[in-house]
Amino acid sequence: MGLDNENPTLFIKIKDREITETDYDDNDVEEIDSREIFDLIKGITDPEHPLSLEELRVVDQSLIEVDDLNNIVKVLFTPTIPHCSMATLIGLSIKVRLLWCLPSRFKISVSITPGTHASEHAINKQLDDKERVAAALENTHLSTVLHNCIATA
Amino acid sequence: MERLKSLCPLKGHSGIVWNIAWHPKGQILASCGEDKTIRLWNYKDGDKSVLKCLLADGHQRTIRAISWSPCGQNLASASFDATIAIWDNKSGQFECNATLEGHENEVKSVAWSRSGSLLATCSRDKSVWVWEVWEDNEYECAAVLNAHSQDVKKVVWHPFDDILASASYDNNVKLYSEDPSDKEWTCIGTLSSHSSTVWSLAFDKTGNRIVTSSDDKTLKIWQKYLPGNAEGILVKDEKFVYKCVCTISGYHTRPIYDVSWCHLSDLIATACGDNSIRIFKEDELSDHNQPTFSCIVHMNNAHLQDINSIQWNPIIEGILASCSDDGLVKIWKVNSI
């Protein structure tokens, strides 16, 4: 079976977040921001290539919206090609990574950057259906694949 | 003005609690969830409700839904493991004495008909099954209904007729009944108006109205019309139609996972992904062809996470149960102030 996208474009990774003095201050409460979300998901491995979602620019900090006060995290991701059959799996890996890492108060939405996939509506609906996400995570095969993608994050 | 008072939260489940069901006598509440257990709680007013028993080892995966038979002797549970288990306490304690197989994947909902002689189940395999209930834990599949084009989320029976309703990821609700001439179950109507997944529905006490709740953040009220109705609603080739007469929008900010229509007080309660419980009441001068409803209770942060299910106590008026992703089951009392 051939690859969906045999020759993906590569992008340069961003620099690590600079550590400031307040990072060492336990009394300084910092809100969760888009950079923090980006750092959680940028290292997820693409299911098809040994490359990160950041290197393939599937995820980008500018497409992450966080409203810490209202417990909202919205992530848009961009499949490398408009017919990518892995799009649901990639979306699921981002969603699961955030579900596992963020405090449970957050309502996490992961969807395709508008106009970048042929079946974006159907995929978004599936990623938004908590019952189907819960059932998918109980599927042994799928959860192994997901764990492998997330292991590098 | 009404307000909700929380009685003591019922702790015990680990992980998501997906569904709750009041025993027909109103004294026991059953709950089920991700931890593959069913818990039966003895309801007592005040803060005294306690765990009565725990049913385990009936399923290999999440238990998505539970339903009591109308006689209160049997409890059916639907699981992501593609089976339905039937529990009874004939031996003095609850045991699983039958397992129904046939669905291709996750079973999402289960419901007993009013007479207790029929059981309905639905699944991600897009089908709705009707089972005939015989003596001695015998269940026979009477129909496999493939009217939906997607995952079926919920099945609910009419309060006294053998009419079944199902809600789906395909945005529609379907109605079914048995054709008396050839005993074949068929789809007899489609309720089409929601713009996303219909998660749940409930009949009012007369069976002449249905409320549906959806991922599109609205509730819809459907009114039954018979042939030759005074309103001039066209009823083609069918015995009746349900027509959408009201859309309640602007209240819920996230998907509405469940709705319960109280047969004692006529109040409608909703379980929402925004952690809130809301209660709606029909306005006094509401026209039944164009009814209007007002939100009389908005309980913000009723749970710490999504609320998955809500149900009015069938016997004790004003008592409500809810369950959530936060692992808790809660019992609420509606107080007028």
Coordinates of C-alpha atoms in Angstrom, one line a residue:
Chain A
M1 CA 0.0 0.0 0.0
G2 CA 1.4 3.4 -1.0
L3 CA 1.6 6.4 1.2
D4 CA -1.1 9.0 1.1
N5 CA 1.5 11.8 0.8
E6 CA 4.8 10.4 -0.4
N7 CA 6.8 13.6 -0.3
P8 CA 5.5 16.0 2.3
T9 CA 6.9 19.5 2.7
L10 CA 9.0 20.0 5.8
F11 CA 9.0 23.1 8.0
I12 CA 11.4 24.4 10.6
K13 CA 10.6 23.8 14.3
I14 CA 10.2 26.8 16.5
K15 CA 12.6 27.5 19.4
D16 CA 12.0 26.3 22.9
R17 CA 10.0 28.5 25.1
E18 CA 12.3 30.9 27.0
I19 CA 12.4 30.3 30.7
T20 CA 11.8 33.4 32.8
E21 CA 12.3 34.0 36.5
T22 CA 8.6 33.8 37.2
D23 CA 8.6 30.2 36.0
Y24 CA 10.4 29.3 39.2
D25 CA 7.9 31.2 41.4
D26 CA 5.4 28.7 42.8
N27 CA 3.1 31.5 43.8
D28 CA 2.9 33.0 40.3
V29 CA -0.2 31.6 38.7
E30 CA 0.1 31.5 34.9
E31 CA -2.9 30.9 32.7
I32 CA -2.6 28.1 30.1
D33 CA -1.9 29.8 26.8
S34 CA -1.7 28.7 23.2
R35 CA 2.1 28.2 23.4
E36 CA 1.6 25.7 26.2
I37 CA -1.0 23.8 24.1
F38 CA 1.2 23.9 21.1
D39 CA 4.1 22.4 23.2
L40 CA 1.8 19.6 24.2
I41 CA 0.9 18.5 20.7
K42 CA 3.8 19.6 18.4
G43 CA 5.8 16.5 19.1
I44 CA 3.0 14.0 18.2
T45 CA 4.3 11.8 15.4
D46 CA 2.5 11.7 12.0
P47 CA 1.0 8.2 11.5
E48 CA 2.6 7.9 8.1
H49 CA 6.0 9.5 8.5
P50 CA 8.6 9.5 11.3
L51 CA 8.0 13.3 11.5
S52 CA 6.3 15.5 14.0
L53 CA 3.0 17.3 13.4
E54 CA 5.1 20.5 13.9
E55 CA 7.6 19.6 11.1
L56 CA 4.7 18.9 8.7
R57 CA 2.9 22.1 9.9
V58 CA -0.2 20.0 10.7
V59 CA -0.4 22.0 13.9
D60 CA 0.6 25.7 14.3
Q61 CA 0.5 27.9 17.3
S62 CA -1.5 30.6 15.4
L63 CA -4.4 28.1 14.9
I64 CA -4.8 27.4 18.7
E65 CA -7.3 29.4 20.7
V66 CA -7.3 29.3 24.5
D67 CA -9.8 30.9 26.9
D68 CA -8.5 29.7 30.3
L69 CA -11.1 31.6 32.3
N70 CA -14.0 29.9 30.4
N71 CA -12.2 26.5 30.1
I72 CA -12.1 26.5 26.3
V73 CA -9.4 25.1 24.1
K74 CA -9.8 25.1 20.3
V75 CA -7.3 23.6 18.0
L76 CA -7.4 23.6 14.2
F77 CA -5.1 21.2 12.4
T78 CA -4.2 21.2 8.7
P79 CA -3.9 17.8 6.9
T80 CA -0.9 17.8 4.5
I81 CA -3.2 16.9 1.6
P82 CA -6.9 17.4 1.1
H83 CA -7.7 13.7 0.8
C84 CA -5.5 12.5 3.7
S85 CA -7.1 9.2 5.0
M86 CA -5.2 9.7 8.3
A87 CA -6.9 13.0 9.1
T88 CA -9.3 11.4 11.7
L89 CA -6.5 9.5 13.3
I90 CA -4.4 12.7 13.5
G91 CA -7.3 14.7 15.0
L92 CA -7.9 11.9 17.5
S93 CA -4.3 11.8 18.6
I94 CA -4.3 15.6 19.2
K95 CA -7.6 15.3 21.1
V96 CA -6.5 12.4 23.3
R97 CA -3.1 14.1 24.1
L98 CA -5.0 17.2 25.3
L99 CA -7.7 15.1 27.2
W100 CA -4.9 13.3 29.1
C101 CA -2.8 16.4 29.8
L102 CA -5.1 19.2 30.5
P103 CA -7.2 19.6 33.7
S104 CA -10.6 18.0 33.2
R105 CA -12.4 21.4 33.4
F106 CA -11.4 22.2 29.8
K107 CA -13.8 21.7 26.9
I108 CA -11.5 20.6 24.1
S109 CA -12.4 21.0 20.5
V110 CA -10.2 19.7 17.7
S111 CA -11.2 20.3 14.1
I112 CA -9.8 20.7 10.6
T113 CA -8.7 24.1 9.4
P114 CA -11.6 25.2 7.2
G115 CA -11.1 24.4 3.5
T116 CA -8.2 22.0 3.9
H117 CA -9.8 18.6 3.7
A118 CA -12.4 17.1 1.4
S119 CA -14.5 15.6 4.2
E120 CA -13.8 18.1 6.9
H121 CA -17.4 18.3 8.1
A122 CA -17.7 14.5 8.6
I123 CA -14.4 14.3 10.3
N124 CA -15.1 17.3 12.6
K125 CA -18.4 15.7 13.6
Q126 CA -16.7 12.5 14.5
L127 CA -14.0 14.2 16.6
D128 CA -16.7 16.2 18.4
D129 CA -18.7 13.1 19.3
K130 CA -17.5 12.3 22.8
E131 CA -19.3 8.9 22.8
R132 CA -17.5 7.8 19.7
V133 CA -14.1 9.1 21.0
A134 CA -14.7 7.1 24.2
A135 CA -15.5 4.0 22.3
A136 CA -12.5 4.4 20.0
L137 CA -10.2 4.6 23.0
E138 CA -11.5 1.2 24.2
N139 CA -10.5 -0.3 20.9
T140 CA -7.2 -2.1 21.5
H141 CA -5.8 -1.8 18.0
L142 CA -6.6 1.9 17.6
S143 CA -5.4 2.7 21.1
T144 CA -2.0 1.1 20.4
V145 CA -1.7 3.2 17.2
L146 CA -2.6 6.3 19.1
H147 CA -0.2 5.6 21.9
N148 CA 2.6 5.2 19.4
C149 CA 1.8 8.6 17.8
I150 CA 1.6 10.3 21.2
A151 CA 4.6 8.6 22.7
T152 CA 6.9 11.2 21.1
A153 CA 5.0 14.2 22.3
Chain B
M1 CA -39.3 31.1 41.0
E2 CA -37.8 27.6 41.4
R3 CA -34.4 26.4 42.5
L4 CA -32.6 23.1 42.6
K5 CA -31.1 21.8 45.8
S6 CA -28.5 19.1 45.6
L7 CA -28.8 16.1 47.9
C8 CA -25.6 14.3 48.8
P9 CA -23.6 13.3 45.7
L10 CA -23.3 9.5 45.1
K11 CA -19.7 8.6 44.9
G12 CA -18.3 5.3 43.8
H13 CA -17.9 5.1 40.0
S14 CA -14.5 5.7 38.6
G15 CA -14.5 7.6 35.3
I16 CA -17.5 8.7 33.2
V17 CA -21.0 7.9 34.5
W18 CA -23.0 7.5 31.3
N19 CA -26.5 6.7 32.3
I20 CA -29.0 6.6 35.2
A21 CA -32.4 4.9 35.6
W22 CA -35.0 5.2 38.3
H23 CA -36.7 1.9 39.3
P24 CA -40.5 2.2 38.5
K25 CA -41.3 2.4 42.2
G26 CA -39.0 5.4 42.6
Q27 CA -37.0 4.1 45.6
I28 CA -33.9 2.8 43.7
L29 CA -31.6 4.6 41.3
A30 CA -29.4 2.6 38.9
S31 CA -26.2 4.1 37.4
C32 CA -23.6 2.7 34.9
G33 CA -20.5 3.8 33.2
E34 CA -16.9 3.5 32.0
D35 CA -15.9 1.4 34.9
K36 CA -18.1 -1.5 33.6
T37 CA -20.2 -1.6 36.7
I38 CA -23.8 -1.0 37.5
R39 CA -24.6 0.5 40.9
L40 CA -27.9 0.4 42.6
W41 CA -28.6 3.2 45.1
N42 CA -31.3 3.2 47.7
Y43 CA -33.0 6.6 47.5
K44 CA -33.8 8.4 50.7
D45 CA -34.8 12.0 51.2
G46 CA -32.2 14.2 52.6
D47 CA -28.6 13.2 52.5
K48 CA -29.1 9.5 53.2
S49 CA -29.1 7.8 49.8
V50 CA -26.6 4.9 49.9
L51 CA -25.2 2.2 47.7
K52 CA -27.4 -0.9 47.8
C53 CA -25.4 -3.2 45.5
L54 CA -22.8 -3.3 42.8
L55 CA -23.2 -5.4 39.7
A56 CA -19.9 -6.2 38.0
D57 CA -18.6 -8.7 35.5
G58 CA -21.5 -8.5 33.1
H59 CA -19.6 -6.6 30.4
Q60 CA -16.1 -6.4 29.0
R61 CA -16.4 -2.7 28.1
T62 CA -18.1 0.6 29.0
I63 CA -21.8 0.2 30.0
R64 CA -23.5 2.9 28.1
A65 CA -27.1 2.6 29.1
I66 CA -29.5 0.8 31.5
S67 CA -33.3 0.4 31.7
W68 CA -35.7 -1.2 34.2
S69 CA -38.5 -3.4 33.0
P70 CA -41.9 -1.8 33.9
C71 CA -42.5 -4.5 36.6
G72 CA -39.2 -3.6 38.2
Q73 CA -37.9 -7.2 38.2
N74 CA -35.4 -6.9 35.4
L75 CA -32.7 -4.5 34.5
A76 CA -31.2 -4.4 31.0
S77 CA -27.7 -3.0 30.3
A78 CA -26.2 -2.0 26.9
S79 CA -22.5 -2.0 26.4
F80 CA -19.8 -1.0 24.0
D81 CA -18.9 -4.7 24.0
A82 CA -21.8 -5.1 21.6
T83 CA -24.0 -7.1 24.0
I84 CA -27.0 -6.4 26.2
A85 CA -27.2 -8.1 29.6
I86 CA -30.4 -8.8 31.5
W87 CA -30.2 -8.8 35.3
D88 CA -32.8 -10.0 37.8
N89 CA -33.0 -10.7 41.5
K90 CA -35.1 -13.9 41.4
S91 CA -32.4 -15.6 43.5
G92 CA -32.4 -12.9 46.1
Q93 CA -29.6 -10.9 44.6
F94 CA -29.1 -9.3 41.2
E95 CA -27.5 -11.6 38.7
C96 CA -27.0 -11.5 35.0
N97 CA -29.2 -14.3 33.6
A98 CA -29.2 -13.6 29.9
T99 CA -27.0 -11.9 27.3
L100 CA -28.3 -10.7 24.0
E101 CA -25.9 -10.8 21.1
G102 CA -26.3 -9.7 17.5
H103 CA -25.3 -6.1 17.1
E104 CA -22.0 -5.7 15.2
N105 CA -20.5 -3.1 17.5
E106 CA -21.2 -0.7 20.4
V107 CA -24.8 -0.9 21.8
K108 CA -25.8 2.7 22.7
S109 CA -29.2 2.4 24.3
V110 CA -31.8 -0.1 25.6
A111 CA -35.5 0.3 26.5
W112 CA -38.4 -1.8 27.6
S113 CA -41.9 -1.3 26.2
R114 CA -44.7 -0.3 28.6
S115 CA -46.1 -3.9 28.7
G116 CA -42.6 -5.3 29.3
S117 CA -43.1 -7.8 26.5
L118 CA -40.7 -6.0 24.1
L119 CA -37.2 -4.7 24.4
A120 CA -35.5 -2.3 22.0
T121 CA -31.8 -1.8 21.4
C122 CA -29.7 0.3 19.1
S123 CA -26.1 0.5 18.0
R124 CA -23.3 2.2 16.2
D125 CA -24.0 -0.4 13.5
K126 CA -26.9 1.9 12.5
S127 CA -29.6 -0.7 13.3
V128 CA -32.4 -0.8 15.8
W129 CA -33.5 -4.3 17.1
V130 CA -36.8 -5.2 18.7
W131 CA -36.7 -8.3 20.9
E132 CA -39.7 -10.3 22.1
V133 CA -39.5 -11.2 25.8
W134 CA -40.6 -14.7 26.7
E135 CA -40.7 -16.5 30.0
D136 CA -37.5 -17.9 31.5
N137 CA -35.1 -15.4 30.2
E138 CA -35.8 -16.2 26.5
Y139 CA -35.4 -13.3 24.1
E140 CA -36.2 -13.6 20.4
C141 CA -35.3 -11.0 17.8
A142 CA -38.5 -9.8 16.2
A143 CA -37.1 -7.1 13.9
V144 CA -33.8 -5.5 12.7
L145 CA -34.6 -2.0 11.5
N146 CA -32.2 -0.3 9.3
A147 CA -34.0 3.0 8.7
H148 CA -31.0 5.2 9.9
S149 CA -28.0 6.0 7.8
Q150 CA -25.7 6.5 10.9
D151 CA -24.9 5.5 14.5
V152 CA -28.2 5.2 16.5
K153 CA -27.9 7.0 19.9
K154 CA -31.1 6.3 21.7
V155 CA -34.3 4.2 21.7
V156 CA -37.4 5.2 23.7
W157 CA -40.9 3.6 23.8
H158 CA -44.2 5.5 23.7
P159 CA -45.7 5.7 27.2
F160 CA -48.5 3.2 26.5
D161 CA -48.6 2.2 22.8
D162 CA -46.1 -0.2 21.2
I163 CA -44.5 2.6 19.2
L164 CA -40.8 2.9 19.3
A165 CA -38.7 6.1 18.6
S166 CA -35.0 6.2 17.8
A167 CA -32.6 9.1 17.6
S168 CA -29.4 9.1 15.5
Y169 CA -26.1 10.7 14.5
D170 CA -27.9 11.2 11.1
N171 CA -29.8 14.1 12.7
N172 CA -33.2 12.3 12.5
V173 CA -35.6 10.6 14.7
K174 CA -37.5 7.6 13.4
L175 CA -40.7 6.0 14.6
Y176 CA -41.6 2.3 14.2
S177 CA -44.6 0.1 14.9
E178 CA -45.7 -3.4 14.1
D179 CA -48.0 -3.8 11.1
P180 CA -51.0 -5.8 12.5
S181 CA -51.7 -7.5 9.1
D182 CA -48.3 -9.2 8.7
K183 CA -46.6 -8.6 12.1
E184 CA -43.7 -6.9 10.4
W185 CA -42.1 -3.9 12.2
T186 CA -41.6 -0.9 9.9
C187 CA -40.6 2.7 10.1
I188 CA -43.7 4.8 10.1
G189 CA -42.3 8.3 10.4
T190 CA -39.2 10.5 10.4
L191 CA -38.8 13.6 12.5
S192 CA -36.4 15.7 10.6
S193 CA -35.4 19.2 11.6
H194 CA -32.3 19.1 13.8
S195 CA -29.0 20.1 12.1
S196 CA -26.8 17.7 14.1
T197 CA -26.8 14.5 16.1
V198 CA -30.0 13.9 18.1
W199 CA -28.8 12.6 21.4
S200 CA -32.0 11.9 23.2
L201 CA -35.8 12.2 23.2
A202 CA -38.7 11.9 25.6
F203 CA -42.5 11.5 25.3
D204 CA -44.8 13.6 27.4
K205 CA -47.3 11.7 29.6
T206 CA -50.0 11.6 26.8
G207 CA -47.6 10.4 24.1
N208 CA -49.0 13.1 21.9
R209 CA -45.8 15.1 22.2
I210 CA -42.1 14.4 21.9
V211 CA -39.1 16.5 23.0
T212 CA -35.8 15.9 21.2
S213 CA -32.3 17.2 22.3
S214 CA -29.4 17.6 20.0
D215 CA -25.8 18.4 19.4
D216 CA -27.1 21.5 17.6
K217 CA -27.8 23.0 21.1
T218 CA -31.5 23.1 20.6
L219 CA -34.6 21.3 22.0
K220 CA -37.5 20.7 19.7
I221 CA -41.1 19.9 20.6
W222 CA -43.1 17.7 18.2
Q223 CA -46.9 17.5 18.2
K224 CA -48.9 14.6 17.0
Y225 CA -51.6 15.2 14.4
L226 CA -54.2 12.7 13.3
P227 CA -55.8 12.5 9.8
G228 CA -58.5 15.1 9.3
N229 CA -57.1 17.3 12.0
A230 CA -58.7 20.8 12.4
E231 CA -55.3 22.5 11.9
G232 CA -55.1 21.1 8.3
I233 CA -51.8 19.4 8.8
L234 CA -51.4 16.9 6.0
V235 CA -51.3 13.2 7.2
K236 CA -50.3 11.2 4.1
D237 CA -50.9 7.4 4.1
E238 CA -50.1 7.2 7.8
K239 CA -52.1 7.0 11.0
F240 CA -50.5 10.2 12.3
V241 CA -47.6 12.6 12.0
Y242 CA -45.4 14.4 14.5
K243 CA -44.7 17.9 13.4
C244 CA -42.1 20.2 15.0
V245 CA -44.1 23.0 16.6
C246 CA -41.4 24.7 18.8
T247 CA -37.6 25.0 18.8
I248 CA -36.1 26.0 22.1
S249 CA -32.8 27.7 21.3
G250 CA -30.4 30.2 22.9
Y251 CA -30.3 28.5 26.3
H252 CA -27.7 25.7 25.9
T253 CA -24.2 26.5 25.0
R254 CA -23.0 23.0 24.2
P255 CA -24.6 19.7 23.1
I256 CA -27.7 18.6 25.0
Y257 CA -26.9 14.9 25.8
D258 CA -30.2 14.0 27.5
V259 CA -33.7 15.3 28.1
S260 CA -36.5 14.0 30.5
W261 CA -40.1 15.0 30.4
C262 CA -41.8 14.5 33.8
H263 CA -45.1 12.7 33.6
L264 CA -46.1 14.1 37.0
S265 CA -45.3 17.8 36.7
D266 CA -44.9 18.2 32.9
L267 CA -41.6 19.9 33.4
I268 CA -38.7 19.2 31.0
A269 CA -35.2 18.8 32.3
T270 CA -32.0 18.8 30.2
A271 CA -28.4 17.5 30.7
C272 CA -25.9 19.6 28.8
G273 CA -22.2 19.5 27.8
D274 CA -21.9 22.9 29.5
N275 CA -22.2 21.3 33.0
S276 CA -25.6 22.9 33.5
I277 CA -29.0 21.5 34.3
R278 CA -32.0 23.4 33.0
I279 CA -35.7 23.0 33.6
F280 CA -38.4 24.2 31.2
K281 CA -42.0 24.8 31.7
E282 CA -44.7 25.4 29.1
D283 CA -46.2 28.9 29.4
E284 CA -49.7 29.2 30.8
L285 CA -51.3 30.7 27.7
S286 CA -49.3 28.6 25.2
D287 CA -51.1 27.6 22.0
H288 CA -50.7 23.9 21.5
N289 CA -50.0 24.3 17.8
Q290 CA -47.3 26.9 18.6
P291 CA -46.3 26.3 22.2
T292 CA -43.9 28.5 24.1
F293 CA -41.6 27.3 27.0
S294 CA -39.7 29.2 29.6
C295 CA -36.5 28.2 31.4
I296 CA -37.5 28.2 35.1
V297 CA -34.2 26.8 36.5
H298 CA -30.7 27.2 35.2
M299 CA -28.3 25.3 37.6
N300 CA -24.9 26.4 36.5
N301 CA -22.0 24.0 37.3
A302 CA -24.5 21.3 38.5
H303 CA -21.5 19.0 37.8
L304 CA -17.8 19.7 37.2
Q305 CA -17.9 18.2 33.7
D306 CA -20.4 17.3 30.9
I307 CA -23.7 16.0 32.2
N308 CA -24.6 12.8 30.3
S309 CA -28.0 11.9 31.6
I310 CA -31.0 13.3 33.5
Q311 CA -34.1 11.6 34.7
W312 CA -37.2 12.6 36.8
N313 CA -38.3 10.3 39.5
P314 CA -41.4 8.5 38.2
I315 CA -43.2 8.5 41.6
I316 CA -41.9 11.3 43.8
E317 CA -42.6 14.7 42.2
G318 CA -39.8 17.2 41.9
I319 CA -36.9 14.7 42.4
L320 CA -34.4 14.6 39.6
A321 CA -31.2 12.5 39.1
S322 CA -28.2 13.3 37.0
C323 CA -24.8 11.8 36.1
S324 CA -21.6 13.2 34.6
D325 CA -18.1 12.7 33.2
D326 CA -17.0 13.9 36.7
G327 CA -17.8 10.4 38.0
L328 CA -20.7 11.5 40.2
V329 CA -24.4 10.7 40.4
K330 CA -26.5 13.5 41.9
I331 CA -30.0 13.7 43.2
W332 CA -31.8 17.0 43.1
K333 CA -34.9 18.4 44.6
V334 CA -36.9 21.2 42.9
N335 CA -37.9 23.7 45.5
S336 CA -40.3 26.6 44.9
I337 CA -39.1 29.8 46.6

